[in-house]
Tab-separated table of N, CA, C and O in Angstrom:
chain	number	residue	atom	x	y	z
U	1	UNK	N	-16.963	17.364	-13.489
U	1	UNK	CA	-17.007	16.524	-12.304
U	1	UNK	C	-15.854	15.535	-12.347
U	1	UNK	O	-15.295	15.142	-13.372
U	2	UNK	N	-15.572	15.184	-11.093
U	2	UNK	CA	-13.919	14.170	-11.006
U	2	UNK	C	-14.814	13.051	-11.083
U	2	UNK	O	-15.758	13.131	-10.298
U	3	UNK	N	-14.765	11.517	-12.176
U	3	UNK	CA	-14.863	10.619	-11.406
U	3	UNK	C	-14.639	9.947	-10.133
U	3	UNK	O	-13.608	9.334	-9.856
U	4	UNK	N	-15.980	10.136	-9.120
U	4	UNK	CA	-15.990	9.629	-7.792
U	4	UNK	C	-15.493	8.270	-7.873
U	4	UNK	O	-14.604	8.081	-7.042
U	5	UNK	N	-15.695	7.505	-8.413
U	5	UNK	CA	-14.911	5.770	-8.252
U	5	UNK	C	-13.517	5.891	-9.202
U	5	UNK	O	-12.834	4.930	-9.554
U	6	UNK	N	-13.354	6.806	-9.413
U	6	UNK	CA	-11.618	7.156	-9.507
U	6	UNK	C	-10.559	6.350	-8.483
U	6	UNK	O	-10.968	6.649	-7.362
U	7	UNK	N	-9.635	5.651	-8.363
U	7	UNK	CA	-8.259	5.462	-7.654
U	7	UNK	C	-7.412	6.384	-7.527
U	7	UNK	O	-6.301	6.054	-7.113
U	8	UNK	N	-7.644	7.658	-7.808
U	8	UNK	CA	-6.967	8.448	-7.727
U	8	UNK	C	-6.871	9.809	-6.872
U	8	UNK	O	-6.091	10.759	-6.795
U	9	UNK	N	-8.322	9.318	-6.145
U	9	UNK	CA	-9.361	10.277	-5.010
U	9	UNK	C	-9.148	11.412	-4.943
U	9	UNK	O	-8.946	11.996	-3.879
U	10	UNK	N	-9.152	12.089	-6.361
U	10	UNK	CA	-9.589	13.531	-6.313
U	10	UNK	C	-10.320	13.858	-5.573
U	10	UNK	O	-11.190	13.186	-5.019
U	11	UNK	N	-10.006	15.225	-5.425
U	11	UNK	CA	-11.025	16.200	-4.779
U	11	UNK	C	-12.506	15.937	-5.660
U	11	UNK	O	-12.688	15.895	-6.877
U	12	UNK	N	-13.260	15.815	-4.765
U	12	UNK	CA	-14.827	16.155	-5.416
U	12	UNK	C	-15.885	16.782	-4.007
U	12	UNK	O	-16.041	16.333	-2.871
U	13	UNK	N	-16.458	17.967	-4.690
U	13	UNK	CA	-17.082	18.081	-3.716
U	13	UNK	C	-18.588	17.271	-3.179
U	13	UNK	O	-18.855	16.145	-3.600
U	14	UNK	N	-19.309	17.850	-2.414
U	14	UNK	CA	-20.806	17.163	-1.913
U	14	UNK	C	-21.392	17.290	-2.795
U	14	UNK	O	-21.776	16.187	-3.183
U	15	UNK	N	-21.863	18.405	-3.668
U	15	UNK	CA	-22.523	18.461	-4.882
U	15	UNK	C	-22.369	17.641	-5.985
U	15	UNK	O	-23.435	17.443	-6.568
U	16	UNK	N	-21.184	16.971	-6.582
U	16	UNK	CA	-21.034	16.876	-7.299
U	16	UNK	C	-20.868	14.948	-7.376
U	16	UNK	O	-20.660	14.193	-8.326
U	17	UNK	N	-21.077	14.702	-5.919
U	17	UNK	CA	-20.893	13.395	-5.720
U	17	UNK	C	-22.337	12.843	-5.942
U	17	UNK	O	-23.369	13.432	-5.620
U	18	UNK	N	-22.236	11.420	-6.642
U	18	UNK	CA	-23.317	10.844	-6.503
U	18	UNK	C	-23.928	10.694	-5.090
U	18	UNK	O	-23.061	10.713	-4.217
U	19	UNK	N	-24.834	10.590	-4.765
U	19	UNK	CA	-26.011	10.229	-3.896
U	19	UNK	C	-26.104	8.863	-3.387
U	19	UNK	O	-26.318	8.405	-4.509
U	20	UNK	N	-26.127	7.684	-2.542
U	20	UNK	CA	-25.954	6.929	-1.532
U	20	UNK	C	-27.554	6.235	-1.919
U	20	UNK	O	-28.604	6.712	-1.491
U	21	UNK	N	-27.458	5.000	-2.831
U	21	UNK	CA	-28.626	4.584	-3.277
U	21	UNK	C	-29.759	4.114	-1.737
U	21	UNK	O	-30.982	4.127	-1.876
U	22	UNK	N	-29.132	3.752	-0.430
U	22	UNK	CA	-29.346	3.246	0.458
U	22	UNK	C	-30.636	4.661	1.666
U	22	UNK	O	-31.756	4.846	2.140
U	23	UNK	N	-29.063	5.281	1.483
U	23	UNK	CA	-29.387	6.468	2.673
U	23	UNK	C	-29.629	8.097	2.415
U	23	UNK	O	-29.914	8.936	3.269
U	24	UNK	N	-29.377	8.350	0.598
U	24	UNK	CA	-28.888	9.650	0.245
U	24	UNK	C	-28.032	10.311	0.345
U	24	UNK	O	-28.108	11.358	-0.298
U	25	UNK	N	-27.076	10.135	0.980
U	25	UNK	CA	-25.653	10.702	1.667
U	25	UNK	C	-25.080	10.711	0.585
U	25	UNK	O	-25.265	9.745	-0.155
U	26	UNK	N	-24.134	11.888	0.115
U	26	UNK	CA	-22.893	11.877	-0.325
U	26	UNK	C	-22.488	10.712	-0.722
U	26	UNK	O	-23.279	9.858	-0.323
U	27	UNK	N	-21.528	10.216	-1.389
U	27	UNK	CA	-20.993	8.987	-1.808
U	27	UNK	C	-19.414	9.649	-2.390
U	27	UNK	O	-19.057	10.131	-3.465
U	28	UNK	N	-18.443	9.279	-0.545
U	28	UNK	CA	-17.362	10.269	-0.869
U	28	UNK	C	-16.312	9.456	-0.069
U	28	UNK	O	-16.748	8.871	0.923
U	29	UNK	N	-15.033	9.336	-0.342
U	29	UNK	CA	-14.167	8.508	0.524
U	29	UNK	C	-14.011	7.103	0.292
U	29	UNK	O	-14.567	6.585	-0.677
U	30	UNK	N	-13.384	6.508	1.000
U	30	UNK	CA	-12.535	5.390	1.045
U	30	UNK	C	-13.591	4.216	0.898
U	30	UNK	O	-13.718	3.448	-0.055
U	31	UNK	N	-14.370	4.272	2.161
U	31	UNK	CA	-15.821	3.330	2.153
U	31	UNK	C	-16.630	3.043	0.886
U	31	UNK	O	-16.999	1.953	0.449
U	32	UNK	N	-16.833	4.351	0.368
U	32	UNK	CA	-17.768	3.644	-0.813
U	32	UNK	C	-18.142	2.706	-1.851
U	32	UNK	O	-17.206	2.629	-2.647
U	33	UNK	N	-19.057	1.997	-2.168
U	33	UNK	CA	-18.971	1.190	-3.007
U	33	UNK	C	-20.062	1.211	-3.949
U	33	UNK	O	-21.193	1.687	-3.845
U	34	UNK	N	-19.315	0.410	-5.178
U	34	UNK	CA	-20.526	0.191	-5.935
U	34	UNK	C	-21.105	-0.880	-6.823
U	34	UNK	O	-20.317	-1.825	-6.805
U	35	UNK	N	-22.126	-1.136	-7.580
U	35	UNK	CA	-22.693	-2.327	-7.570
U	35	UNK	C	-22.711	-2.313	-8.992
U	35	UNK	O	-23.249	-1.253	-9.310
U	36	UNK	N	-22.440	-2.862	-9.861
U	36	UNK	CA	-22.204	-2.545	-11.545
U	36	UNK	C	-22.747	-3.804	-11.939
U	36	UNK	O	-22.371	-4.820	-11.354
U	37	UNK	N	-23.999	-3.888	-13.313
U	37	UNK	CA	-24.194	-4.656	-13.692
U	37	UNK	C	-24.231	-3.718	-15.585
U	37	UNK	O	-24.251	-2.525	-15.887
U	38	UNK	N	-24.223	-5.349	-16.665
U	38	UNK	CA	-24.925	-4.821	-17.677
U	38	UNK	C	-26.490	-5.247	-18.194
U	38	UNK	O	-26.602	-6.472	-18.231
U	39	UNK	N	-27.778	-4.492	-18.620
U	39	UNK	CA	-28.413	-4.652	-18.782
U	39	UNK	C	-28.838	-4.248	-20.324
U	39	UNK	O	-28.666	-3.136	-20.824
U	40	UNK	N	-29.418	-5.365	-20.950
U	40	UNK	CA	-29.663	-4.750	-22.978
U	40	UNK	C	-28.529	-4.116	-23.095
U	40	UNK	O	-28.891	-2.953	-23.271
U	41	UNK	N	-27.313	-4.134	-23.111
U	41	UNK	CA	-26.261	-3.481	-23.919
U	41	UNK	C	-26.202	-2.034	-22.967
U	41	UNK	O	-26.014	-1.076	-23.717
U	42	UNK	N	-26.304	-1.654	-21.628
U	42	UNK	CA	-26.093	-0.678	-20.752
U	42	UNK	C	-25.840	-1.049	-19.717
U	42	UNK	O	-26.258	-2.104	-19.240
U	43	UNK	N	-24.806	0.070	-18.944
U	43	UNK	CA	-24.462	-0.127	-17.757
U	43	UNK	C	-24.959	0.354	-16.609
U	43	UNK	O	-24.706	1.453	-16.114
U	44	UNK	N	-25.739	-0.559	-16.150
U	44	UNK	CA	-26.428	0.032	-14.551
U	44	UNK	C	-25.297	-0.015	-13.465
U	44	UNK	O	-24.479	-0.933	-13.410
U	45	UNK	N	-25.327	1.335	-12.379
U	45	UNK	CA	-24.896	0.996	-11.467
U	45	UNK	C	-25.670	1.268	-10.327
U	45	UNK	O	-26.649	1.976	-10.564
U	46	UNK	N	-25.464	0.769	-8.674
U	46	UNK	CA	-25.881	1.811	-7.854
U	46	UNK	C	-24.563	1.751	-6.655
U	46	UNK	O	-23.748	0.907	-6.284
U	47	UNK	N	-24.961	3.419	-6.259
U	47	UNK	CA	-23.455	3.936	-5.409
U	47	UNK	C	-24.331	3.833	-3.994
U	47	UNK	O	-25.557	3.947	-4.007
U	48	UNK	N	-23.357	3.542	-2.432
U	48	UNK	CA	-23.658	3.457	-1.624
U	48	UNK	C	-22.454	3.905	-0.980
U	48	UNK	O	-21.404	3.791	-1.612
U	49	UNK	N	-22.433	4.494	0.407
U	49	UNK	CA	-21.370	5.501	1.046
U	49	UNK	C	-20.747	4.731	1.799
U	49	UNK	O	-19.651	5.108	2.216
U	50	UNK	N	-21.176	3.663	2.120
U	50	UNK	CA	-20.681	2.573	3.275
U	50	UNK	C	-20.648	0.715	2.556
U	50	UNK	O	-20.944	0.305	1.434
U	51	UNK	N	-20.207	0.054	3.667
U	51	UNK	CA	-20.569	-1.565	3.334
U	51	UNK	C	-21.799	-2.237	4.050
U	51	UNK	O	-22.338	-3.336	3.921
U	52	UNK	N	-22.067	-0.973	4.985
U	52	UNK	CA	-23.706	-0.822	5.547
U	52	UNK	C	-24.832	-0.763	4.741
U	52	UNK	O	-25.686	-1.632	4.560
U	53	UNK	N	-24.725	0.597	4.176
U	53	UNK	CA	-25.778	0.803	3.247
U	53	UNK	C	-25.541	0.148	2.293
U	53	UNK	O	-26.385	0.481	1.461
U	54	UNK	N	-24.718	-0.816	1.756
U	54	UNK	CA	-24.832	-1.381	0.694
U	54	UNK	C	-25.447	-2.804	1.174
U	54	UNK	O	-26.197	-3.391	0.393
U	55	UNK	N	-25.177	-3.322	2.324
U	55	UNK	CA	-26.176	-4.488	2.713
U	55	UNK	C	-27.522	-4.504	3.268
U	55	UNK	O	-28.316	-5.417	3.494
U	56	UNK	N	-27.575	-2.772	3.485
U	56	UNK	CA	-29.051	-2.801	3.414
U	56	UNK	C	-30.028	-2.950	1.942
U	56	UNK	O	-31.158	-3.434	1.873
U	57	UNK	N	-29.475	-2.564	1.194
U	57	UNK	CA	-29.906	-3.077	-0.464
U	57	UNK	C	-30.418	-3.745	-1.051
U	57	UNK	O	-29.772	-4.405	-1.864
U	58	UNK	N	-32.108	-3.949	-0.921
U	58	UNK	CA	-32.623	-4.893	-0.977
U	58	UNK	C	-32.941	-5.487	-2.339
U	58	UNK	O	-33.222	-6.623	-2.721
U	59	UNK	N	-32.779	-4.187	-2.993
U	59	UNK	CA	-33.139	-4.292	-4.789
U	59	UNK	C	-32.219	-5.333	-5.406
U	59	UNK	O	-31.002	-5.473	-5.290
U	60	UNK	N	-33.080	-5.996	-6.062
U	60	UNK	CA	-32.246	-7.235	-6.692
U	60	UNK	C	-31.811	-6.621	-8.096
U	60	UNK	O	-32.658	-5.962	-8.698
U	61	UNK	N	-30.332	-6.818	-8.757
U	61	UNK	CA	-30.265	-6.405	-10.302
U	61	UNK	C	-31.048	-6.774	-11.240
U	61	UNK	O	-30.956	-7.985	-11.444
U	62	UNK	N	-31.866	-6.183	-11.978
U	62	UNK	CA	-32.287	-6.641	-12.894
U	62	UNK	C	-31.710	-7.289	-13.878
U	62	UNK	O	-30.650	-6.907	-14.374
U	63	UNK	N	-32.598	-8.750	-14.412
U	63	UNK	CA	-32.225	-9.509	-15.404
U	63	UNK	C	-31.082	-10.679	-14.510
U	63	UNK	O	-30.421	-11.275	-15.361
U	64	UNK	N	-30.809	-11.006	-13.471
U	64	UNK	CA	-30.485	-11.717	-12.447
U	64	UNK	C	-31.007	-12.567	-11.916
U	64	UNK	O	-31.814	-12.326	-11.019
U	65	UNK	N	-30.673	-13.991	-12.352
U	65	UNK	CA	-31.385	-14.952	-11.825
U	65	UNK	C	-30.831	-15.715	-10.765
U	65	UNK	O	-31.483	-16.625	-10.253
């Protein structure tokens, strides 16, 4: 698989793209974003296809006060 949050916007196909924590969609192109925290010594993220679905996002990061 190409890293999707690559700068370098390989080809990746629909399959192989993460999933759109918001809406399920693809998570492909210019729009996307994502939300990176660390939690106990790991890295959570979540991917969203737009700056839409990412403000629909109601989930707060864990361990975030």
């Amino acid at each position: 698989m190409v890293d999707p949050t690559s700068d370098l916007e390989e080809d990746i196909d629909e399959e192989s793209a993460p999933r759109c924590d918001s809406c399920g969609a693809p998570v492909l192109g210019f729009g996307r974003r994502t939300v990176t925290w660390v939690l106990d010594d790991r890295v959570e993220h979540r991917h969203f296809c737009d700056e839409d679905c990412r403000a629909e996002w109601t989930e707060e990061r864990p361990g975030r006060d």
